[in-house]
Short mmCIF file of C-alpha atoms in Angstrom, two decimals:
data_model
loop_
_atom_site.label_atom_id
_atom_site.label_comp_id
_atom_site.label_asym_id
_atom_site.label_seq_id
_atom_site.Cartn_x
_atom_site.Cartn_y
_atom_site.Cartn_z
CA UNK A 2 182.64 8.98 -79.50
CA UNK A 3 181.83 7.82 -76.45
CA UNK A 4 181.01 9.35 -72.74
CA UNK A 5 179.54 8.75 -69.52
CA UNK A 6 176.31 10.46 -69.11
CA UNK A 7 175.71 13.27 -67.13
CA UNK A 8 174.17 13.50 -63.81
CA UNK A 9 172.03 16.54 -63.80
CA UNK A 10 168.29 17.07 -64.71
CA UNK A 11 164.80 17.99 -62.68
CA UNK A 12 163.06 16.05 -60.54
CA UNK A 13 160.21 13.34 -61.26
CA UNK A 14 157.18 13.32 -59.15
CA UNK A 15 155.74 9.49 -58.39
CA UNK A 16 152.71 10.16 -56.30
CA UNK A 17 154.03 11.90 -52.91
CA UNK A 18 157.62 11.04 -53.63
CA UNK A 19 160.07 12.73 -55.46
CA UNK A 20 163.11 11.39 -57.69
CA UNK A 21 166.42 13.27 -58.74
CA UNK A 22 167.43 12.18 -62.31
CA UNK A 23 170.90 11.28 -60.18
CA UNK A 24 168.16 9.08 -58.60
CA UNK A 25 166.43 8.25 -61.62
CA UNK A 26 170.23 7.27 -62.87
CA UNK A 27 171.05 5.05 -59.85
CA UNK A 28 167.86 2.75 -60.17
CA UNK A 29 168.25 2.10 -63.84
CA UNK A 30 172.04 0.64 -63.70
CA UNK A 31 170.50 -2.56 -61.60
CA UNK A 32 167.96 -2.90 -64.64
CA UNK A 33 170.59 -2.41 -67.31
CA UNK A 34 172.60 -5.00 -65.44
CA UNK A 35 169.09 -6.76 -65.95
CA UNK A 36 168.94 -6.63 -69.84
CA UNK A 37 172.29 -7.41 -70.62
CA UNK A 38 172.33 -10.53 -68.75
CA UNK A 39 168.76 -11.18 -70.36
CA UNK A 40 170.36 -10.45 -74.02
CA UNK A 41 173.20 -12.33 -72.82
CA UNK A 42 171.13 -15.74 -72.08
CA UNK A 43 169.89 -15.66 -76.08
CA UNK A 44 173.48 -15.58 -77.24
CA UNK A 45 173.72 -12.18 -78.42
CA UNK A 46 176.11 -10.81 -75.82
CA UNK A 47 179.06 -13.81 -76.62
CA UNK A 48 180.74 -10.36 -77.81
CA UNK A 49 181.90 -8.65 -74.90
CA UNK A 50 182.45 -5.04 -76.82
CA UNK A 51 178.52 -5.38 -77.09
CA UNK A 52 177.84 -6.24 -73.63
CA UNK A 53 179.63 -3.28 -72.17
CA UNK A 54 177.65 -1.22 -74.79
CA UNK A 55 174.65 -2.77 -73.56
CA UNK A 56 175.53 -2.01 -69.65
CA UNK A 57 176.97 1.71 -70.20
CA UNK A 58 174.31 3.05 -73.04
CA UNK A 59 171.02 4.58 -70.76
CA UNK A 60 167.99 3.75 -72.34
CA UNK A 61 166.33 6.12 -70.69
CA UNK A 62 167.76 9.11 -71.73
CA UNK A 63 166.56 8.36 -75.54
CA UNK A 64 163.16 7.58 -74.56
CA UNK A 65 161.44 10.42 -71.96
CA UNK A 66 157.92 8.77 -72.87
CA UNK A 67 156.00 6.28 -74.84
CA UNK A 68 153.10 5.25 -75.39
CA UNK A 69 151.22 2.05 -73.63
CA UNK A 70 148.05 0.36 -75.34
CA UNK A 71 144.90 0.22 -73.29
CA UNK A 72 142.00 -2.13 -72.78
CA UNK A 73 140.12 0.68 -73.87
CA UNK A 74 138.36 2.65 -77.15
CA UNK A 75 137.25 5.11 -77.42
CA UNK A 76 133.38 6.67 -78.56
CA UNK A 77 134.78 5.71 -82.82
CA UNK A 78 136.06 1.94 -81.61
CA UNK A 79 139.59 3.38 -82.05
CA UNK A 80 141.97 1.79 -79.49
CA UNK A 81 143.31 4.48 -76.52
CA UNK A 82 146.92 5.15 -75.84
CA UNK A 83 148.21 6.28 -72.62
CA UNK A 84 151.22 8.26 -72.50
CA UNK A 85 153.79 6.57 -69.99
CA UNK A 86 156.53 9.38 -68.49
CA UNK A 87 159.12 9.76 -65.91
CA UNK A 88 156.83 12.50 -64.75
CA UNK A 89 153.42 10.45 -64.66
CA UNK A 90 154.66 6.82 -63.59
CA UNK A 91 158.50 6.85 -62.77
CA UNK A 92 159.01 3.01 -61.90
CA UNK A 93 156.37 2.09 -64.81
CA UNK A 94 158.61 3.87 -67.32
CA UNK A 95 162.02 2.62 -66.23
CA UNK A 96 160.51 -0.91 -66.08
CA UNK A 97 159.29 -0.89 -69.11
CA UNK A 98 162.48 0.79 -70.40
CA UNK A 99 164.88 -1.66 -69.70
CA UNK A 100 162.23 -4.49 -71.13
CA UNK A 101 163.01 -6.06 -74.44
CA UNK A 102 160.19 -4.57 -76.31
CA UNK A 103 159.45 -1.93 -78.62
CA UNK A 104 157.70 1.26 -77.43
CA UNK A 105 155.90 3.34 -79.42
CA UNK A 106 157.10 7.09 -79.22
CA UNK A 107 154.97 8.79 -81.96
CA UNK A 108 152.09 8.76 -84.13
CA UNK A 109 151.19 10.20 -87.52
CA UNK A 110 154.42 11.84 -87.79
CA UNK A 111 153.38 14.35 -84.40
CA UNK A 112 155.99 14.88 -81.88
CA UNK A 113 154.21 14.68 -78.57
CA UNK A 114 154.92 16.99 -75.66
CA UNK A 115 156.73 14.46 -73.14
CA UNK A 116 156.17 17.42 -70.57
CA UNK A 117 152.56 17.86 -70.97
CA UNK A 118 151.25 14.21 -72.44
CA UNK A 119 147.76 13.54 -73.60
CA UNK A 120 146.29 10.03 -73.80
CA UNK A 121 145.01 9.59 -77.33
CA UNK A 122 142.95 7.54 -79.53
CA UNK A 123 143.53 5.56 -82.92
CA UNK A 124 146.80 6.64 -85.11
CA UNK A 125 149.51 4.95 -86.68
CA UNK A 126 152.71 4.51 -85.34
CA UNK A 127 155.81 6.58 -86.92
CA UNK A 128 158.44 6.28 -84.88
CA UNK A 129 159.27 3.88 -82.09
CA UNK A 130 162.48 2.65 -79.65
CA UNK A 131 163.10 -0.50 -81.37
CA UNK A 132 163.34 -3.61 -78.76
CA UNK A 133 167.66 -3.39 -77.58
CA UNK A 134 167.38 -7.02 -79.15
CA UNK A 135 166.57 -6.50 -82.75
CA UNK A 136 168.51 -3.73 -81.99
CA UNK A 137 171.68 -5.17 -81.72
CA UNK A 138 170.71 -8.09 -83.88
CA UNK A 139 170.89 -5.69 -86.55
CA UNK A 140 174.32 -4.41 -85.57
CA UNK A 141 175.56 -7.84 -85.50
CA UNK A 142 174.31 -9.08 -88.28
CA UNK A 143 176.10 -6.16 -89.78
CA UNK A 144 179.21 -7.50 -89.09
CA UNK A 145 180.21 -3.59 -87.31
CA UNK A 146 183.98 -3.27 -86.22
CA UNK A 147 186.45 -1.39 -85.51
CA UNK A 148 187.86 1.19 -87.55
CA UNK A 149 184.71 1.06 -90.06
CA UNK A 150 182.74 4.33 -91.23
CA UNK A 151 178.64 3.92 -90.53
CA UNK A 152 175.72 5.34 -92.16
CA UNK A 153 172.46 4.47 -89.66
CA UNK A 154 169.60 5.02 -91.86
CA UNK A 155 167.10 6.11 -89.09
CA UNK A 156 168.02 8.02 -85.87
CA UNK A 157 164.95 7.42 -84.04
CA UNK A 158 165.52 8.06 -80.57
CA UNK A 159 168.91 7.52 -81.03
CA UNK A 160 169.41 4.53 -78.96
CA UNK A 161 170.66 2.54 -81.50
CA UNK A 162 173.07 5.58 -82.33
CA UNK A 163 174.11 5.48 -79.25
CA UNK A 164 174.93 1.58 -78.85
CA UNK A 165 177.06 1.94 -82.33
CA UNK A 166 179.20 4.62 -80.80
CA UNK A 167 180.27 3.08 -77.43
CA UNK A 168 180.77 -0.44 -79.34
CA UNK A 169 182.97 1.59 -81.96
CA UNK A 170 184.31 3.61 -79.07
CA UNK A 171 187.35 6.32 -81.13
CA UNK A 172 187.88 3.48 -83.80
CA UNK A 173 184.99 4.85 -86.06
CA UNK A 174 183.23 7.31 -87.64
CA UNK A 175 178.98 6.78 -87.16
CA UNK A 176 176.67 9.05 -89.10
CA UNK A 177 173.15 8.48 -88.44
CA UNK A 178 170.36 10.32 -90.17
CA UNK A 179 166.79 11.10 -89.70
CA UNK A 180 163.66 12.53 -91.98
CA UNK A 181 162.10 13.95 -89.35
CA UNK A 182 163.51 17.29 -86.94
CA UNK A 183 161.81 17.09 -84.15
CA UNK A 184 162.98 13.27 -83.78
CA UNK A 185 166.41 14.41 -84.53
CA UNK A 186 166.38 17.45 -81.95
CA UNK A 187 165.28 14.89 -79.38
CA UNK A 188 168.33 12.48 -80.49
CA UNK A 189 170.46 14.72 -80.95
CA UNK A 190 169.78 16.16 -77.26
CA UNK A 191 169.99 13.18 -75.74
CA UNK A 192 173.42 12.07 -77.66
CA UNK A 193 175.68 14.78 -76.88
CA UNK A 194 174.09 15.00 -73.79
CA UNK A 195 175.34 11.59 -72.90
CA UNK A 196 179.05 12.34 -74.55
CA UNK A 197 178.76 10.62 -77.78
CA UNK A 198 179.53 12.59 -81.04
CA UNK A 199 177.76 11.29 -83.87
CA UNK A 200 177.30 13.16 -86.96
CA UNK A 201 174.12 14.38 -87.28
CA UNK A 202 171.72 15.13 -89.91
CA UNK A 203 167.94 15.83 -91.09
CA UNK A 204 167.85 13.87 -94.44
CA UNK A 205 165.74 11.57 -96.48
CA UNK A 206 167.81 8.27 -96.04
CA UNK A 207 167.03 6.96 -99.37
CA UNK A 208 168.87 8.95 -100.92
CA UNK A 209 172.47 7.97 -98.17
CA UNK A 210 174.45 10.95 -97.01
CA UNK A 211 176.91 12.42 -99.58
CA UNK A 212 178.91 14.28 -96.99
CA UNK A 213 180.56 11.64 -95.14
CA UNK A 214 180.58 9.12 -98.24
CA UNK A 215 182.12 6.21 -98.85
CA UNK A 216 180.69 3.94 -95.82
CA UNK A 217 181.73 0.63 -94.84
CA UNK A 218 178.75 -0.23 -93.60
CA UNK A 219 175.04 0.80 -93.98
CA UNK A 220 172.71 0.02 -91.91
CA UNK A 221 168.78 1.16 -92.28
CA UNK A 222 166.37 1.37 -89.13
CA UNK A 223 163.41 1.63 -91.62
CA UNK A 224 162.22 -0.63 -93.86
CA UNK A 225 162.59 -0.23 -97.98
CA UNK A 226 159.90 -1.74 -100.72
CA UNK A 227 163.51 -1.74 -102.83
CA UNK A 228 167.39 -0.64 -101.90
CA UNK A 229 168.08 3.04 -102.89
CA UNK A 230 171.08 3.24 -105.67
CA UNK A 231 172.47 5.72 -103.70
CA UNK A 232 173.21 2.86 -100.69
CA UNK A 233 174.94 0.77 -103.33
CA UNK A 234 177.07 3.96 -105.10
CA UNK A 235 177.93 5.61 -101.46
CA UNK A 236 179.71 1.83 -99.92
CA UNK A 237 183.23 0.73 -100.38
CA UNK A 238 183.14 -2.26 -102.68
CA UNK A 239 183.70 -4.82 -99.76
CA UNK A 240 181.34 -3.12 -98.26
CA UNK A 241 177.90 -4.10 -96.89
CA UNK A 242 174.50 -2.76 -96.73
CA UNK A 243 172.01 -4.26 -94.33
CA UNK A 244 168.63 -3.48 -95.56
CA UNK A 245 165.26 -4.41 -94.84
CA UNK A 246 162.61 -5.31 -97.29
CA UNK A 247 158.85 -4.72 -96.36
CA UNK A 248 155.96 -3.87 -99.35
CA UNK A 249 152.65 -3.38 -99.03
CA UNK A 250 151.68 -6.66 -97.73
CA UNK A 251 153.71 -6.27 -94.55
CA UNK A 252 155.88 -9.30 -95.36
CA UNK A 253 159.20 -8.95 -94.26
CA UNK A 254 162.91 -10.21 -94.75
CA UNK A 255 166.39 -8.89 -93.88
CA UNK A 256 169.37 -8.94 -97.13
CA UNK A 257 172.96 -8.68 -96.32
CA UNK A 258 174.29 -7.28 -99.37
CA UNK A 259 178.04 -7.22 -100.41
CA UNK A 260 178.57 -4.17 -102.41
CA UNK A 261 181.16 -5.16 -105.32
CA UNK A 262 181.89 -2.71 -108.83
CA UNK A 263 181.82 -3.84 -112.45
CA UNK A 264 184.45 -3.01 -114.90
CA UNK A 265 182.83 0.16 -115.68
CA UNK A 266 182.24 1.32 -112.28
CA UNK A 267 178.88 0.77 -111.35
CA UNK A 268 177.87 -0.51 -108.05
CA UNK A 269 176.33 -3.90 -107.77
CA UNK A 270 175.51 -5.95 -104.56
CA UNK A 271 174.19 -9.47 -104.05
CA UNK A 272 174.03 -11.17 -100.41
CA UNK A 273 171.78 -13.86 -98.97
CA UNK A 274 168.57 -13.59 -97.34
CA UNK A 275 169.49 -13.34 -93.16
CA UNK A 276 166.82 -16.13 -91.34
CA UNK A 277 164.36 -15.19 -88.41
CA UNK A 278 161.58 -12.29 -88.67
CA UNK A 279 161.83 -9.11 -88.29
CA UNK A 280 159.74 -5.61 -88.97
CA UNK A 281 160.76 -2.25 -89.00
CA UNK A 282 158.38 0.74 -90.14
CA UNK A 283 158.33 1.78 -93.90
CA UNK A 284 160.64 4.23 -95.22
CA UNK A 285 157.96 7.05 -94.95
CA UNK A 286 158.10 7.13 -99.28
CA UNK A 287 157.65 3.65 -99.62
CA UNK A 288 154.81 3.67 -97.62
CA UNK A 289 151.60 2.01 -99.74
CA UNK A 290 148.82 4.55 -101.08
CA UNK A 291 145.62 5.08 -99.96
CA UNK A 292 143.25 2.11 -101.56
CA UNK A 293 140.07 4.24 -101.67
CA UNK A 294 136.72 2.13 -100.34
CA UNK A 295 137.09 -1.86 -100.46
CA UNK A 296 133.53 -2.00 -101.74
CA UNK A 297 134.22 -0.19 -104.42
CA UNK A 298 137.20 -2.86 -105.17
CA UNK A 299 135.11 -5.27 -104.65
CA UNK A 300 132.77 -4.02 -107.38
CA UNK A 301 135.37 -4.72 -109.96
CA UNK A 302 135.20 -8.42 -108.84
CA UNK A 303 131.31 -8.96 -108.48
CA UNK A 304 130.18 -10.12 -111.86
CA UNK A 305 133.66 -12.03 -112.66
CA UNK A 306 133.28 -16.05 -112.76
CA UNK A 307 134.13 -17.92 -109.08
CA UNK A 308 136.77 -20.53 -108.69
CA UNK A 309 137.30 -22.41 -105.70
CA UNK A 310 140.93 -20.97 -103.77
CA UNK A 311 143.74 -23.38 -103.39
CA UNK A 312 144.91 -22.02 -100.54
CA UNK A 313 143.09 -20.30 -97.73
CA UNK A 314 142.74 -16.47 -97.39
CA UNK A 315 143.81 -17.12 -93.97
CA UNK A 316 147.31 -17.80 -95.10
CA UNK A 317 147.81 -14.58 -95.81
CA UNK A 318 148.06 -13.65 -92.06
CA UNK A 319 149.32 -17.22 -90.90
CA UNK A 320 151.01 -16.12 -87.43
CA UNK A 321 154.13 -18.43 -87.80
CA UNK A 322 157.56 -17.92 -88.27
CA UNK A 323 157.02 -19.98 -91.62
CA UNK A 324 153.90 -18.21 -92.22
CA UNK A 325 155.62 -15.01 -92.25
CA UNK A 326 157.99 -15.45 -94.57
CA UNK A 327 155.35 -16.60 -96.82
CA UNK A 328 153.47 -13.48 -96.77
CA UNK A 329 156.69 -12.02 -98.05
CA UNK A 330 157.03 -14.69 -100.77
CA UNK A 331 153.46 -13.52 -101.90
CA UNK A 332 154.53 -9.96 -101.08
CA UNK A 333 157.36 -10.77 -103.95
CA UNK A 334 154.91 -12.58 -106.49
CA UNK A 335 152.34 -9.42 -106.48
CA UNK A 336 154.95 -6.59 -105.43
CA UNK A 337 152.08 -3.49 -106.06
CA UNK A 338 149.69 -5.30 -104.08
CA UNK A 339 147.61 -4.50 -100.78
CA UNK A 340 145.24 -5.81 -98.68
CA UNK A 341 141.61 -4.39 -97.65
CA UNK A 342 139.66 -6.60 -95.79
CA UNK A 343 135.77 -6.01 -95.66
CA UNK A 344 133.52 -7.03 -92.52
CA UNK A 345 130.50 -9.21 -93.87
CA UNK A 346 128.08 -11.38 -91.85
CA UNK A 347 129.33 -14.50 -93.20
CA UNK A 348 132.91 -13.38 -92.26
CA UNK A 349 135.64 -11.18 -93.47
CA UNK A 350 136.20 -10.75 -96.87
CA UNK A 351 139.94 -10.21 -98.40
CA UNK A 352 140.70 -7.88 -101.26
CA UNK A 353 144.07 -7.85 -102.95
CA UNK A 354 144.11 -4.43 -104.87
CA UNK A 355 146.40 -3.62 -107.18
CA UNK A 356 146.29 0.42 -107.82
CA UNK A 357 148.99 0.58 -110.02
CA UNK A 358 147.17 -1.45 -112.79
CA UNK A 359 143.54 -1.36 -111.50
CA UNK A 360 143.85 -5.51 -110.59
CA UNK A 361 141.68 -7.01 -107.91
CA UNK A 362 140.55 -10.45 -105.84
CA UNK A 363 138.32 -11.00 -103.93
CA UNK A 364 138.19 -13.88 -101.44
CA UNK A 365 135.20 -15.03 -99.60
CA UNK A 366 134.82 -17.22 -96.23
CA UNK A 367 133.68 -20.10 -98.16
CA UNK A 368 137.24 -19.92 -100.33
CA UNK A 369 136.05 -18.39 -103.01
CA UNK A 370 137.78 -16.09 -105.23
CA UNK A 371 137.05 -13.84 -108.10
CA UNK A 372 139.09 -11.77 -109.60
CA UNK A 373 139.31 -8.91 -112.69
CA UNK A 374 141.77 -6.79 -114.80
CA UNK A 375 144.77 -7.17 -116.33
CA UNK A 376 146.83 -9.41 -113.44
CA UNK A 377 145.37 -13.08 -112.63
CA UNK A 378 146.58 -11.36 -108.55
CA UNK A 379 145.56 -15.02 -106.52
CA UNK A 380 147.08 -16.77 -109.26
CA UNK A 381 150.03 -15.21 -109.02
CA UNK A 382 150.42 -15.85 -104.86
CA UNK A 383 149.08 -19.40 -105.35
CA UNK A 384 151.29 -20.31 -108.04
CA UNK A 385 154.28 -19.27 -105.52
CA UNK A 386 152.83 -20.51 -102.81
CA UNK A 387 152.46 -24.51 -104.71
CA UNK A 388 156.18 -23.85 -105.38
CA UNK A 389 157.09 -22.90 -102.17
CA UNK A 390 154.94 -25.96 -100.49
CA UNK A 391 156.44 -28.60 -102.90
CA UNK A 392 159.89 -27.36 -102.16
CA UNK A 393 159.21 -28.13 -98.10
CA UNK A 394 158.88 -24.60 -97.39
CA UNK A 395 162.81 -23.15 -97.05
CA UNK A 396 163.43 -20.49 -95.02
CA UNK A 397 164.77 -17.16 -96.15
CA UNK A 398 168.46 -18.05 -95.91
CA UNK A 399 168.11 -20.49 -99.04
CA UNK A 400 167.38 -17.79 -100.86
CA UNK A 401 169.77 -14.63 -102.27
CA UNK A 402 169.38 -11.19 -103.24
CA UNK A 403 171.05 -9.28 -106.47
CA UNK A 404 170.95 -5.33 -107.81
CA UNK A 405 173.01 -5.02 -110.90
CA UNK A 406 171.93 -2.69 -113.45
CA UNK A 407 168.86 -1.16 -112.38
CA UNK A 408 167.09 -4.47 -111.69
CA UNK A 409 166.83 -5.95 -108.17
CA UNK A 410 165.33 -10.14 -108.00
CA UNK A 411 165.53 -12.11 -105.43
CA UNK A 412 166.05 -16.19 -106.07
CA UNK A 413 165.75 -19.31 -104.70
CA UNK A 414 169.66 -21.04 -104.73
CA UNK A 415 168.03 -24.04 -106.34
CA UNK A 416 164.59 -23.55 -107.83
CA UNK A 417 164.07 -21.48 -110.62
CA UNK A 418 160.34 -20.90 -110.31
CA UNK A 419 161.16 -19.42 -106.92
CA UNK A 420 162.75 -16.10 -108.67
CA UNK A 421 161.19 -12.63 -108.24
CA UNK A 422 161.72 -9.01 -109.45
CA UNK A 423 161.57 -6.39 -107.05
CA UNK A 424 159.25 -3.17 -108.06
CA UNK A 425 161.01 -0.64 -110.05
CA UNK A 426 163.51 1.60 -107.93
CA UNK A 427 163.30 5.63 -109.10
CA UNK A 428 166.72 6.61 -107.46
CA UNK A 429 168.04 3.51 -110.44
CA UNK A 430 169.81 3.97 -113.61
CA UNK A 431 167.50 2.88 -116.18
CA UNK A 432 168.28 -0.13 -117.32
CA UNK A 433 169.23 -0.27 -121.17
CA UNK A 434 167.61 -2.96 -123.76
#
């Protein structure tokens, strides 16, 4: 499954000078080097199977352009992307390469044309080369080894594909799938180009990958409001599904689930919460609906009675590590919740809107809220926030995650009124009485 890349390709203009892709090769194995020993000062290298994965995998060949955010916007205020290419700014490209970071590598689901880019304005991100550091995080956390059978949930580029293989080297089977073709073509190109041998496949990853079923490991690149049945009914009991858990708040947290089978059969799975933070882009299906105009929310909230808020609005986008994970916690207490915020002269104004049930707050600069229909939404995040804060805050590892039949909740080890259901899963077994 694994290869040394080839050494042929055209040439990349910089300016007046010209570079081979043998060249091109030659001046990123210093800045490999680079990253590894980068990686390596964190502590994630101590494994050396993942260093040399690290120094042989080129980064390059999975990501022929991305985009780089400007100082600029454009004529509608919408921020302007410039595309970054071997062709338009070789040393720019490799640098930024062989950086730790994420790079954006599409928007709104359109493929660009790395051989004829186009700045452009505004968009939202749908695909990206995940930083080599969460990247292998992920793998890690995973617990990957030898001999095991893999299910990536996400090609992407195929970097982290590609970093699976070498690690498992002949002593494993990796499958990594992807929704989207033209992402997949680009992978897949840039894979078997480089000698690895993945199995390959355009597929909606929520529902797994029949074919090559039973896995000893799943892994997703994406992130999942809830864990598709299929994960749990498609891994070896002993086996472990790494998922991550995002809603429409943007809160965040990684599960390491253990996948074990009751008498009868069925799959369950319980694992802890994994600490640190950590975002990956919604499963494309789980992504949250369209919330219509906040002032028409907001509408629903003007003649209801004030109280003053408990906590501040501007919790809800505390930029801590702590603060964070409590955006998930309130993610958890109002799981069908999003947030539309409304420019005002005194001051942004937060809505919570609930379009599942027609529930909505409003919060005001002065700490105000109001709020209408059938869910008490503030009261809700509030309630689990004054848990949260009289319990000193714990991080996500006290805290573990179960799906047995049809029901997925996340608890608190200790404290019961820390204990959340997760929103109903479709691809589930209904649950009986």
């Amino acid at each position: 499954m694994t290869g040394t890349p080839g050494q042929t390709g055209p040439e990349t203009a910089v300016g007046t000078e010209t570079m081979s892709a043998q060249a091109i090769d030659a001046a990123a194995e210093p800045l490999r080097a680079a990253l590894a020993d980068q990686l390596a000062r964190t502590g994630l290298l101590a494994d050396p199977a993942w260093r040399h994965a690290v120094e042989t995998v080129s980064r390059h060949r999975f990501v022929p352009g991305f985009y780089a955010q400007t100082d600029h916007r454009d004529e509608h205020g919408l921020v302007v992307w410039e595309p970054v290419t071997a062709a338009t700014d070789t040393r720019r490209w490799l640098k930024a390469v062989y950086t730790d970071t994420t790079l954006i590598t599409q928007f709104d689901g359109g493929e660009p044309d790395w051989g004829h880019p186009v700045t452009r304005a505004g968009g939202a991100p749908t695909s990206s080369s995940t930083l080599p550091s969460l990247v292998l995080r992920m793998w890690m956390d995973a617990d990957l080894d030898d001999g095991q059978d893999v299910l990536e949930v996400g090609t992407g580029t195929g970097y982290s594909t590609a970093l699976a293989c070498e690690r498992l080297g002949g002593q494993g089977d990796v499958t990594s799938i992807e929704i989207d073709p033209h992402r997949l073509e680009q992978a897949a190109a840039a894979l078997y180009g480089g000698g690895y041998s993945p199995d390959l496949a355009v597929a909606d990853g929520l529902y797994g990958y029949w074919p090559s079923a039973p896995f000893d490991r799943i892994v997703a690149a994406c992130s999942v409001r809830t864990v598709p049945h299929p994960w749990l009914a498609q891994t070896r009991s002993g086996g472990k599904i790494l998922a991550t858990l995002s809603g429409w708040l943007y809160g965040y947290a990684r599960a390491l689930l253990t996948v074990t089978r009751d008498s009868g059969g069925e799959p369950t799975a319980e694992g802890p919460l994994l600490p640190g933070t950590i975002s990956f882009m919604a499963a494309r299906t789980h992504n949250r609906p369209e919330p219509g105009n906040p002032a028409h929310w907001a509408a629903l909230t003007r003649d209801a009675s004030p109280r003053p808020a408990r906590h501040a609005p501007s919790r809800v986008d505390e930029a801590t590590e702590e603060g964070f994970f409590g955006r998930f916690l309130a993610q958890l207490a109002v799981p069908d919740v999003q947030l539309a915020t409304e420019n005002t002269v005194d001051g942004p104004v937060l809505h919570l809107v609930d379009v599942t049930t027609g529930s909505a707050a409003t919060l005001t600069p002065d700490h105000m809220v109001r709020q209408a229909g059938p869910a008490r939404l503030w009261d809700a995040v509030e309630a689990t926030w004054d848990a949260w804060d009289r319990a000193g805050r714990p991080g996500p590892q006290t805290f573990r995650m179960r799906v047995a039949q049809g029901r997925q909740t996340i608890i608190h080890t200790e404290l019961k009124d820390l204990a959340f259901s997760l929103p109903s899963n479709p691809g589930s077994p209904v649950p009986g009485p």
